[in-house]
Coordinates of C-alpha atoms in Angstrom, one line a residue:
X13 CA 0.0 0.0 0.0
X14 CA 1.6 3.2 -0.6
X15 CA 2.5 5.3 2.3
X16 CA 1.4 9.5 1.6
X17 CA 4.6 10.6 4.1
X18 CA 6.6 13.9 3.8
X19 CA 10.3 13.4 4.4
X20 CA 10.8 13.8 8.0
X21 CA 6.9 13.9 8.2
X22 CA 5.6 16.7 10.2
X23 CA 1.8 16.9 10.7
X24 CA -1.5 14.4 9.3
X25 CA -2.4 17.8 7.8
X26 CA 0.9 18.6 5.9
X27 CA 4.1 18.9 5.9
X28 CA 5.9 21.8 7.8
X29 CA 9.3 22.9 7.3
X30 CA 11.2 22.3 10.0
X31 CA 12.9 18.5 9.3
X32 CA 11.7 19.0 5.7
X33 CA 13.9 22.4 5.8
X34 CA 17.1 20.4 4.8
X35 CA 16.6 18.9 1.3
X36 CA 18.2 15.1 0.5
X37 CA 21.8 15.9 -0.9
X38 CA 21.8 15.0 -4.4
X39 CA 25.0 13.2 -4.5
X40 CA 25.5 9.6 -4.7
X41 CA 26.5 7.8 -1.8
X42 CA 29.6 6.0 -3.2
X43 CA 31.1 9.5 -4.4
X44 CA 30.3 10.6 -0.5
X45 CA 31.9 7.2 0.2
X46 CA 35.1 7.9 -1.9
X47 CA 35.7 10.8 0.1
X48 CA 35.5 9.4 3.5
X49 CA 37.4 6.5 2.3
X50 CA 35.0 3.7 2.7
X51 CA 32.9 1.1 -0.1
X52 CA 29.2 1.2 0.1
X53 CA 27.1 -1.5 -1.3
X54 CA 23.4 -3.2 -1.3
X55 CA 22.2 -6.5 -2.2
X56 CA 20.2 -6.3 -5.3
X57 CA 17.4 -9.2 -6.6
X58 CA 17.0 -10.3 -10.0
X59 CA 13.2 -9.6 -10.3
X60 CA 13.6 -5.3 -9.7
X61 CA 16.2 -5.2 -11.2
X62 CA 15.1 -6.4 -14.6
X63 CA 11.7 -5.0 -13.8
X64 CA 11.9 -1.5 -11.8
X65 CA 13.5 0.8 -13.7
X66 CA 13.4 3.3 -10.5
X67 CA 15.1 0.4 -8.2
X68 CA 17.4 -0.5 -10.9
X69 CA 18.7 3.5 -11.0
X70 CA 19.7 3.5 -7.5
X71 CA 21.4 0.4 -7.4
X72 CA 23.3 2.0 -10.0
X73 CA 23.9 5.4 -8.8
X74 CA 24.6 5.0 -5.4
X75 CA 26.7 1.9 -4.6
X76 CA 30.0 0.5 -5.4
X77 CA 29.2 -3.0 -5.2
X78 CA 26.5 -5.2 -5.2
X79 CA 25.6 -8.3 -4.1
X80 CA 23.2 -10.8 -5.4
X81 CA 20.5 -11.8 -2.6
X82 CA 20.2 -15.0 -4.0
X83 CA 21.5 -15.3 -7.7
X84 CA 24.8 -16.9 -6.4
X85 CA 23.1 -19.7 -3.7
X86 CA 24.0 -23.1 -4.8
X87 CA 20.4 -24.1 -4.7
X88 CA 19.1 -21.5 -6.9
X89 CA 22.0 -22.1 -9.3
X90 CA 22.3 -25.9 -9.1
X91 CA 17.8 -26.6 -8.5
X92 CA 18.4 -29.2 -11.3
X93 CA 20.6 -32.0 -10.7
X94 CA 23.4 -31.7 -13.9
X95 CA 22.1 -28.6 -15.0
X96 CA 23.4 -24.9 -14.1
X97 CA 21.3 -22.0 -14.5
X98 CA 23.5 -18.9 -14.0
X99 CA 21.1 -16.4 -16.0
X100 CA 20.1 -14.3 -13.0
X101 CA 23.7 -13.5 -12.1
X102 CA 25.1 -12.9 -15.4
X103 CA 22.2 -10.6 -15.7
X104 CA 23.3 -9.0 -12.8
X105 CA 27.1 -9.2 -13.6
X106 CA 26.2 -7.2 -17.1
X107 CA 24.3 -4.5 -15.0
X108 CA 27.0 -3.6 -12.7
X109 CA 29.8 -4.3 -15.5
X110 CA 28.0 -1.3 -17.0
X111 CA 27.8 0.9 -13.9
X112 CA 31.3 0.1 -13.2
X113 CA 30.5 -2.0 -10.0
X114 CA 32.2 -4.7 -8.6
X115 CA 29.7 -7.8 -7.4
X116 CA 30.0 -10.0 -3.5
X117 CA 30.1 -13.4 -4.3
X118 CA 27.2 -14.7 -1.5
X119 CA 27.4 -17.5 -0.5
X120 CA 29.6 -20.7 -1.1
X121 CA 29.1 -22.5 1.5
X122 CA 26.0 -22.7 3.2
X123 CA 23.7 -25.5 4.8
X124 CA 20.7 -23.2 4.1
X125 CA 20.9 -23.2 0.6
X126 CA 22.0 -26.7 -0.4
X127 CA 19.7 -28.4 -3.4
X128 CA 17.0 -30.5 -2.6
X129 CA 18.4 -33.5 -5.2
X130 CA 21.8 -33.6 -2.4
X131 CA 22.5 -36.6 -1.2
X132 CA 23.1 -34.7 2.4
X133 CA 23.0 -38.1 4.3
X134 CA 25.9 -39.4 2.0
X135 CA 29.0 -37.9 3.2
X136 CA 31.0 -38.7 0.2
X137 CA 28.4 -37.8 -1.9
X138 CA 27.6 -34.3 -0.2
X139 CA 31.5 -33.3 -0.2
X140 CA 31.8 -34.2 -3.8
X141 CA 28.6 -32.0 -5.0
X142 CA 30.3 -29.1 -2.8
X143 CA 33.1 -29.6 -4.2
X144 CA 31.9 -29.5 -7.6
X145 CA 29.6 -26.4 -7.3
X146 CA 32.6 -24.4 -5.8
X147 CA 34.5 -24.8 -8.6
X148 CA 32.4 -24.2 -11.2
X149 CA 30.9 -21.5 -9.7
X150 CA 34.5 -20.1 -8.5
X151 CA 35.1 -20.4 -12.0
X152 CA 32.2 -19.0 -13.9
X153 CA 32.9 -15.5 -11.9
X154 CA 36.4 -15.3 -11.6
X155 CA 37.2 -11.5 -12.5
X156 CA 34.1 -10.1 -11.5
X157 CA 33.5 -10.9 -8.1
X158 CA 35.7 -8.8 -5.8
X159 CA 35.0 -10.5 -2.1
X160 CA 33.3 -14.0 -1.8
X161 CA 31.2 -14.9 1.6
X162 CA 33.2 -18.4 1.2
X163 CA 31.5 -19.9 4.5
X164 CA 28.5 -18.6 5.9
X165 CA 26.3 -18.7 8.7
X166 CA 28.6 -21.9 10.8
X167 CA 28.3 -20.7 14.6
X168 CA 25.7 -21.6 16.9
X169 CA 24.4 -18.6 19.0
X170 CA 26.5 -20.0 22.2
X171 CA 29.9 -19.1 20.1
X172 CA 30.5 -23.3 19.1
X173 CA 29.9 -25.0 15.6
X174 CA 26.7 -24.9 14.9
X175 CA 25.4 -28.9 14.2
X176 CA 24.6 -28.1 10.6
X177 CA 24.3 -30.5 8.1
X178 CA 27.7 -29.6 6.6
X179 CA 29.1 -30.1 9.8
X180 CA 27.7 -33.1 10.7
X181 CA 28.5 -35.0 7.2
X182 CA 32.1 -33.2 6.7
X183 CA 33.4 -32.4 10.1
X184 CA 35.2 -29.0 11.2
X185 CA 37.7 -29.4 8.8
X186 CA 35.3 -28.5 6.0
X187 CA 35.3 -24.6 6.3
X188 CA 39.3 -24.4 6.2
X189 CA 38.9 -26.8 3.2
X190 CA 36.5 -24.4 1.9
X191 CA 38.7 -21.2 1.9
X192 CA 41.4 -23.5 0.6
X193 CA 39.5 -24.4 -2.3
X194 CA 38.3 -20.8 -3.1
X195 CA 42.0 -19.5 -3.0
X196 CA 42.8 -21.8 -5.4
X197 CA 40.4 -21.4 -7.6
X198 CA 40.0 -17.4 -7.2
X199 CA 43.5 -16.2 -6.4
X200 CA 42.8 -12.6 -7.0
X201 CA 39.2 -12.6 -4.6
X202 CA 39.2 -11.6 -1.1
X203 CA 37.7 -14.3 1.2
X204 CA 35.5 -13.9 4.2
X205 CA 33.6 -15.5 6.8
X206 CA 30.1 -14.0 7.7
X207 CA 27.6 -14.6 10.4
X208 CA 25.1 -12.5 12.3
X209 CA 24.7 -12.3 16.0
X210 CA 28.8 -11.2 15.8
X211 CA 28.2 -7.4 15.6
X212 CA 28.3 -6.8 19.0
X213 CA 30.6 -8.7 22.1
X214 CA 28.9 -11.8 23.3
X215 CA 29.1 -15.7 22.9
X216 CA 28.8 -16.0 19.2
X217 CA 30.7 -13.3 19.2
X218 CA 33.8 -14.8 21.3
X219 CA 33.7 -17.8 19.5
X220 CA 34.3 -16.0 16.2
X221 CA 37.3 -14.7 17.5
X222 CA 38.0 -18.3 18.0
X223 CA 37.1 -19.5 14.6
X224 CA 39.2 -16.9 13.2
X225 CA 42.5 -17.4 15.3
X226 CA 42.3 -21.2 14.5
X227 CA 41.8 -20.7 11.0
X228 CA 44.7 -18.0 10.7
X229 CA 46.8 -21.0 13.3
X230 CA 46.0 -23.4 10.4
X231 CA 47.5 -20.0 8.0
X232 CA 44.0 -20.9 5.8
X233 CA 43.5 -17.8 3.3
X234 CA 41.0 -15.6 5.2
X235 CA 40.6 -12.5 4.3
X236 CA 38.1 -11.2 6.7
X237 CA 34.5 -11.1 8.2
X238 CA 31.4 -9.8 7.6
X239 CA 29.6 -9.0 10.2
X240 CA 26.1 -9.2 9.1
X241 CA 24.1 -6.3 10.8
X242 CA 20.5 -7.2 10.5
X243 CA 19.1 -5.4 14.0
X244 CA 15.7 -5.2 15.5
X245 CA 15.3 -2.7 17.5
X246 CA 13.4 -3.8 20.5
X247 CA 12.9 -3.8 23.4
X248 CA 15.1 -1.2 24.5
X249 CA 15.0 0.3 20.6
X250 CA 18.8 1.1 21.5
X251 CA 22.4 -0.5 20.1
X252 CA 25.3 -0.9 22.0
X253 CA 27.3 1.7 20.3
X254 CA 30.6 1.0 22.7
X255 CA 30.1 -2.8 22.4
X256 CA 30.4 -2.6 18.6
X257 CA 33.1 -0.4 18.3
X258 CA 35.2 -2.5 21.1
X259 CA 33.8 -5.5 19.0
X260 CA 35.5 -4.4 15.7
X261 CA 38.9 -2.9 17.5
X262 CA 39.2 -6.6 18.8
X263 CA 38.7 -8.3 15.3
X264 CA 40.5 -5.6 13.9
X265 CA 43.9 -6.2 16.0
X266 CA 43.5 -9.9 14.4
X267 CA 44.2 -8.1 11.0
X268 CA 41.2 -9.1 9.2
X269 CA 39.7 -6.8 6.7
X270 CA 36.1 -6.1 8.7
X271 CA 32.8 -5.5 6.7
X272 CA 29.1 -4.7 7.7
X273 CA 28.0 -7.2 5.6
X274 CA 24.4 -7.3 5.5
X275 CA 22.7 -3.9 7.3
X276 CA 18.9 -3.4 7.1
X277 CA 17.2 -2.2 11.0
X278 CA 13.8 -3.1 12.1
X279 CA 11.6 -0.9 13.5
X280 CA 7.9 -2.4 13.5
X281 CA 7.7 -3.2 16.5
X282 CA 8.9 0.0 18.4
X283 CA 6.1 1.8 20.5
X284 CA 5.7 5.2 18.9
X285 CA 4.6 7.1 15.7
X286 CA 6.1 6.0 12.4
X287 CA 7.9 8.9 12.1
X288 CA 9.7 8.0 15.6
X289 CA 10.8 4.9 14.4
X290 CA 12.1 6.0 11.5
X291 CA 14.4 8.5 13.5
X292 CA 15.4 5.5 16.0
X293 CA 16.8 4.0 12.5
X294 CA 18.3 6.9 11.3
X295 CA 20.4 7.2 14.8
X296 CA 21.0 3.2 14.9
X297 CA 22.4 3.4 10.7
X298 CA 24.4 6.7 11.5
X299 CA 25.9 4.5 14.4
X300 CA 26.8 1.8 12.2
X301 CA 28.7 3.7 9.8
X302 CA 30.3 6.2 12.1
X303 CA 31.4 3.2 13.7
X304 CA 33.0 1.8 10.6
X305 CA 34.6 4.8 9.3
X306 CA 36.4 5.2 12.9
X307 CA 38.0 1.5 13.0
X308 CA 40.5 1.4 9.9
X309 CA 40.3 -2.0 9.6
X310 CA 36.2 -1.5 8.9
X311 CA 36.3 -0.8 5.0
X312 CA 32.8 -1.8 3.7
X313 CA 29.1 -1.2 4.6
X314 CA 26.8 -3.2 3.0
X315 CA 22.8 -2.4 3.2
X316 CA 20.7 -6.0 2.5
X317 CA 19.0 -4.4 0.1
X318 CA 18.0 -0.8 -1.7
X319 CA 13.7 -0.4 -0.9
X320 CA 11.3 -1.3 2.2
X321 CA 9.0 -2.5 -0.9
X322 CA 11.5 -5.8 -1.6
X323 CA 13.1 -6.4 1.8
X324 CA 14.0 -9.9 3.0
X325 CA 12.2 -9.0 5.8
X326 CA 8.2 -8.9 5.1
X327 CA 8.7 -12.0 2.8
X328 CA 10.4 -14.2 5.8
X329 CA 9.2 -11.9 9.1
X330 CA 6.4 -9.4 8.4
X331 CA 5.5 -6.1 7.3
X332 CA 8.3 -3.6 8.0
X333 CA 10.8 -0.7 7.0
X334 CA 13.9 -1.7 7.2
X335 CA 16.6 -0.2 4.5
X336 CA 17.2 3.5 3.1
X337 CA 14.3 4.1 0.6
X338 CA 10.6 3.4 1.4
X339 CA 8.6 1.2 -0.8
X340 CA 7.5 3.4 -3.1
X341 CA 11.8 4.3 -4.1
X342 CA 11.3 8.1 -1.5
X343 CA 14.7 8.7 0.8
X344 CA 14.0 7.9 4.1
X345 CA 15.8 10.0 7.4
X346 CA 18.1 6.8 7.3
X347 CA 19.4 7.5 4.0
X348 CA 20.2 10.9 5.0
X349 CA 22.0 9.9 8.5
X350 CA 24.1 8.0 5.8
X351 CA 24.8 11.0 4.3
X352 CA 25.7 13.0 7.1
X353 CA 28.0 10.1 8.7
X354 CA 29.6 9.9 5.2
X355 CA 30.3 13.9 5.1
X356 CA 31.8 13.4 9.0
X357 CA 28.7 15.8 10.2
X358 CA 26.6 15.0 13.0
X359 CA 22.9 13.6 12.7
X360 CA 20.9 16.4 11.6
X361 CA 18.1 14.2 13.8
X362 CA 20.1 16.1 16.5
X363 CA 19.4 19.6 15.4
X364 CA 16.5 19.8 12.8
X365 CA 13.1 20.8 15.0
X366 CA 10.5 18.2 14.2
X367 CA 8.0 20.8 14.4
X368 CA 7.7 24.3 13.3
X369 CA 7.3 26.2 16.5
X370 CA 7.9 29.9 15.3
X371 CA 3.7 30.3 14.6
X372 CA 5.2 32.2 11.2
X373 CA 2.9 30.1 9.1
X374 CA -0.2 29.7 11.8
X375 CA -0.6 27.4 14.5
X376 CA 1.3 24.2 13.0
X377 CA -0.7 21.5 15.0
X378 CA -0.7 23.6 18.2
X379 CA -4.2 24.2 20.0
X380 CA -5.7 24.2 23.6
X381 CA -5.9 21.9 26.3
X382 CA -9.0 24.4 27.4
X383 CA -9.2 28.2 26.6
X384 CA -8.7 29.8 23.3
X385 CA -5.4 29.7 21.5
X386 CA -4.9 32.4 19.0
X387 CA -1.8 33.7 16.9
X388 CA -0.8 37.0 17.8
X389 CA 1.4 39.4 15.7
X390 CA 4.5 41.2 18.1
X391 CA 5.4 41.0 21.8
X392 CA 7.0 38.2 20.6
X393 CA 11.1 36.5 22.3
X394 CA 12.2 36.1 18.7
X395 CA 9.8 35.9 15.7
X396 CA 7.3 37.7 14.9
X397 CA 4.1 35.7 16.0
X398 CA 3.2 34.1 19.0
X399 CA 0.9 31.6 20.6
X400 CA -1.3 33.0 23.6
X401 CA -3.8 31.4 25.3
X402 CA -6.7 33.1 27.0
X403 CA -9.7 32.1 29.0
X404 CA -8.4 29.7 31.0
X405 CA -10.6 27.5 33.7
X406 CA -8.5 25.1 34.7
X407 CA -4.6 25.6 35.5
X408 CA -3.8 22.4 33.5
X409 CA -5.4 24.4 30.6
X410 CA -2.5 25.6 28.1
X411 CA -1.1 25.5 24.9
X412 CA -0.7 21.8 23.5
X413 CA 0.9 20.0 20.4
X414 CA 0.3 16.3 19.6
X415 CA 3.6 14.5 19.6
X416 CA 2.1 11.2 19.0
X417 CA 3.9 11.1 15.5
X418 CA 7.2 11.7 15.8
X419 CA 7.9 10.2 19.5
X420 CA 8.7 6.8 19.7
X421 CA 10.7 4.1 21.9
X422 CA 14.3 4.1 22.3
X423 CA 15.0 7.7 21.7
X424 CA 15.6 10.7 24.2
X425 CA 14.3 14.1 22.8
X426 CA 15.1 17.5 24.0
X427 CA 11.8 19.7 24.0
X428 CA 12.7 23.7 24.1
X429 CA 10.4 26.6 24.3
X430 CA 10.1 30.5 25.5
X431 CA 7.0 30.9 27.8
X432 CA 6.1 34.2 28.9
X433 CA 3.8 34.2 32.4
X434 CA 3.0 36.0 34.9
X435 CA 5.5 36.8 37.5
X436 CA 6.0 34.0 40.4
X437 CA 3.1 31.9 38.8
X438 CA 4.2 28.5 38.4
X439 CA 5.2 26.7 34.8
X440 CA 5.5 23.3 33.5
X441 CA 5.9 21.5 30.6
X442 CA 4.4 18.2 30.6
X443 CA 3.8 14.8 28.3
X444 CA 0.4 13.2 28.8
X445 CA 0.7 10.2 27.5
X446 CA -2.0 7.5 26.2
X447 CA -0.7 3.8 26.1
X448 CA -1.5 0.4 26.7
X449 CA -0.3 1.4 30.3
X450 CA -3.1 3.5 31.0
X451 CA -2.6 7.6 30.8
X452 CA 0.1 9.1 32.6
X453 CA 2.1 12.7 33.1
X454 CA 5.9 12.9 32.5
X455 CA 7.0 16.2 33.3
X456 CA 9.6 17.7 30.8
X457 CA 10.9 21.2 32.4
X458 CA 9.0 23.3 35.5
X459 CA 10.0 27.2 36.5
X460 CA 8.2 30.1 37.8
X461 CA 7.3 32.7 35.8
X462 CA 9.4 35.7 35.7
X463 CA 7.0 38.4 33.8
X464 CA 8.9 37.9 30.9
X465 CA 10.1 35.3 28.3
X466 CA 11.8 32.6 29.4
X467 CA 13.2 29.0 28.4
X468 CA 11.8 26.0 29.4
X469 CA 13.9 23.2 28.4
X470 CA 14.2 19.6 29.6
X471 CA 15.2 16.2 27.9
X472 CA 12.8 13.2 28.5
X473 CA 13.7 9.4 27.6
X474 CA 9.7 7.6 26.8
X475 CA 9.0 4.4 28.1
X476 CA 6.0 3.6 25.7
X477 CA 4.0 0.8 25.6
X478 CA 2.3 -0.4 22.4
X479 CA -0.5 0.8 21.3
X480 CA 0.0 4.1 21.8
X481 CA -2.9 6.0 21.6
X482 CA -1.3 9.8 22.0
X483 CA 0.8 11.5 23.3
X484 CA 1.0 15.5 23.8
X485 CA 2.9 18.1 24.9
X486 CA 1.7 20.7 26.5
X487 CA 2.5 23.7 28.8
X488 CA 0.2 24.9 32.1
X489 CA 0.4 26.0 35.7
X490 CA -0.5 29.3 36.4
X491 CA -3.8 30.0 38.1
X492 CA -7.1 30.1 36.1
X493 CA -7.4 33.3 34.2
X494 CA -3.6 34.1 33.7
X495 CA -2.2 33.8 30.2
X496 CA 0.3 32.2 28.5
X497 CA 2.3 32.9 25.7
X498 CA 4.6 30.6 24.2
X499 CA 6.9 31.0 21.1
X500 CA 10.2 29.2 19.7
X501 CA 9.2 25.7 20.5
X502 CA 11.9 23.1 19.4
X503 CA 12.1 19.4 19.6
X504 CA 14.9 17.1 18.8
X505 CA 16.1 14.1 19.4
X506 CA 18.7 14.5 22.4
X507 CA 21.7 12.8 20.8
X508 CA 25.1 12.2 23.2
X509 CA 27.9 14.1 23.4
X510 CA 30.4 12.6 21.3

């Protein structure tokens, strides 16, 4: 279905121009990526390529290499016993030839993608199929593909060999063998070993470090590792950011080339508005390639694909959002926290206002909690208009702004304003917030009034439960019958320093 969104969407009733005020840079991301002295790259399918011309244009623009999802798995190559059909990735090997691309040979080795006609209870019979595909395969591509995944996906989530049927037919000995073999065959290739569940420290993660040491104790030809980053973000909606970093200084000392092989981020099931999630992607991509671009030995990010509309992820998991351009080919925020990383700036999420606050253009989504909320030309802290509030029965009556949209799980947000009440009358700004917990109050900033304008400022870290029904912000406090003004409102997402 498509989805009717502005970039960095603002309000159901348009789009404003605060997020929206910093157009998409119109540069392709490898030429960003040449200067900052890193490879992009995407994993393209077949069936868009050859089909959507819009797809197949930023696959070409933007990346240096691609890799074929599935174009290069031994079952989809090898479905017919005796028979090889290699027509998807020669198609795919002409397209990037002409866009002056280099391709990822994924994956030789792999107990997911082994033919159905296999023998896989045959030992003798399994490792001479292997055998056979590798070569042929190693073969068929030799000079156009720049990195092969040679073994993928052989660790059990505790860190040991995971009982695959590989490992159980062949033994341990059959993923040296395998790098062996592709050396042989490919001498000019770089080889790797990928997995997921290795970006950050933990078991899996430990016992890569042990497959790698023995494989480099046994001096087998490896390359490097790609570390494939699909991330969900929940529950927390947060990545450990230190834990990576330490993660790829660790694998880096071991001096492997280190790639993020396979990057796409999750964000369905987040509590929040849709543009909230997107932002908690945006911060957790411009994480993952500042991350790279600060560990030398990093060289290559690698997004699992180019649009939401063809992602791995509704086919095997469900509906969701996961990569740089939404399904109907528009930039997402996470395509421009690429940008920004690329450029060495910080995450405009961090600066750009996700509302419009200056009541230049009219109310912008603001109204009343109770009262009557007007724009009002002069007497202003800054602009030229201001918000005031009148008639007010109640002191929790004030000026209000539905946030439901753009606040969402796993992000802190810094919410700014200049209030202007009466003098020693108290002052708060406050979330009311409608979940599946019930409704609640967070307060954001309190003061007392001064006479004149004055900031309110405070940074608030949700803990949202889904379904959210709403959540506002709004100012109140003084006694019934005393006005308040407010003007210069601001909300971003409170990055850290550093």
């Amino acid at each position: 279905m498509r989805r009717l969104w502005c970039v960095w969407t603002l309000w159901a009733t348009g789009c404003g121009q605060a997020l929206g005020k910093r157009a998409p840079d119109d540069v392709p991301l490898r030429a960003l990526a040449d200067k900052a002295g890193l490879v992009v790259g995407a994993a393209v399918s077949w069936e868009p390529l050859q089909q959507d011309p819009g797809y197949a244009a930023l696959a070409a623009r933007h990346f240096h290499v691609l890799t074929p999802e599935n174009a290069l798995k031994w079952a989809p190559i090898e479905h017919t016993e005796g028979a090889r059909d290699t027509r998807r990735i020669d198609d795919i090997a002409r397209f990037a030839a002409r866009n002056g691309q280099s391709l990822r040979g994924h994956t030789l080795v792999w107990d997911l993608e082994i033919p159905s006609w296999v023998d896989t209870a045959d030992a003798h019979a399994l490792d001479a199929a292997l055998v056979s595909h590798m070569r042929a395969t190693l073969s068929e591509n030799r000079g156009r593909v720049g990195v092969w995944d040679v073994v993928n996906e052989a660790l059990a989530d505790d860190g040991q060999r995971a009982p695959t049927v590989l490992h159980n037919a062949l033994g341990e000995p059959h993923i040296a063998q395998a790098f062996r073999l592709a050396r042989a065959e490919d001498p000019d290739a770089k080889l790797f070993y990928n997995d997921y569940g290795v970006l950050w420290p933990g078991p899996k993660a430990d016992g890569l470090l042990r497959l790698v040491d023995s494989l480099q104790a046994q001096d087998v030809p490896i390359d490097g590792v790609g570390l494939q980053s699909h991330v969900h973000l929940v529950p927390e909606g947060r990545l450990d950011h230190a834990g990576i970093r330490a993660n790829l200084k660790r694998l880096g000392e071991r001096g492997l080339e280190l790639h993020l092989s396979e990057v796409d981020v999750r964000v369905a099931d987040l509590a929040g508005g849709h543009t909230g999630r997107l932002l908690a992607q945006a911060q957790a991509v411009y994480g993952l390639v500042d991350a790279c671009l600060d560990e030398p030995a990093c060289t290559t990010v690698t997004f699992w694909g180019i649009s939401d509309r063809y992602s791995w992820v509704d086919r095997t998991i469900g509906p969701d959002d996961p990569l740089l351009w939404d399904d109907d080919l528009v930039p997402k925020p996470a395509l421009f926290a690429v940008q920004d990383a690329l450029r060495g700036k910080p995450w405009r999420g961090c600066s750009d206002s996700l509302l419009d606050g200056s009541f230049e253009a009219g109310a912008a989504g603001f109204s009343s909690t109770g009262g009557r909320a007007s724009v009002e030309r002069g007497g202003t802290s800054e602009g030229r208009h201001r918000l005031v509030v009148t008639d007010r029965t109640e002191a929790w009556h004030g000026p209000q702004v539905d946030a439901s949209e753009w606040l969402a799980e796993g992000l802190d947000y810094r919410i700014s304003a200049k209030v202007k009440v009466p003098k020693g009358a108290p002052v708060n700004a406050t979330l009311r917030i409608e979940d599946a917990a019930g409704t609640r109050y967070v307060s954001v900033a309190a003061a007392q009034g001064t006479g004149a304008w004055q900031a309110l400022s405070g940074v608030v870290a949700l803990d949202l439960h889904a379904p959210v029904g709403s959540v506002h912000w709004y100012v109140e406090g003084p006694p019934p019958g005393q006005d308040i003004e407010l003007d210069g409102v601001v909300a971003t997402v409170a990055c850290p320093s550093g």
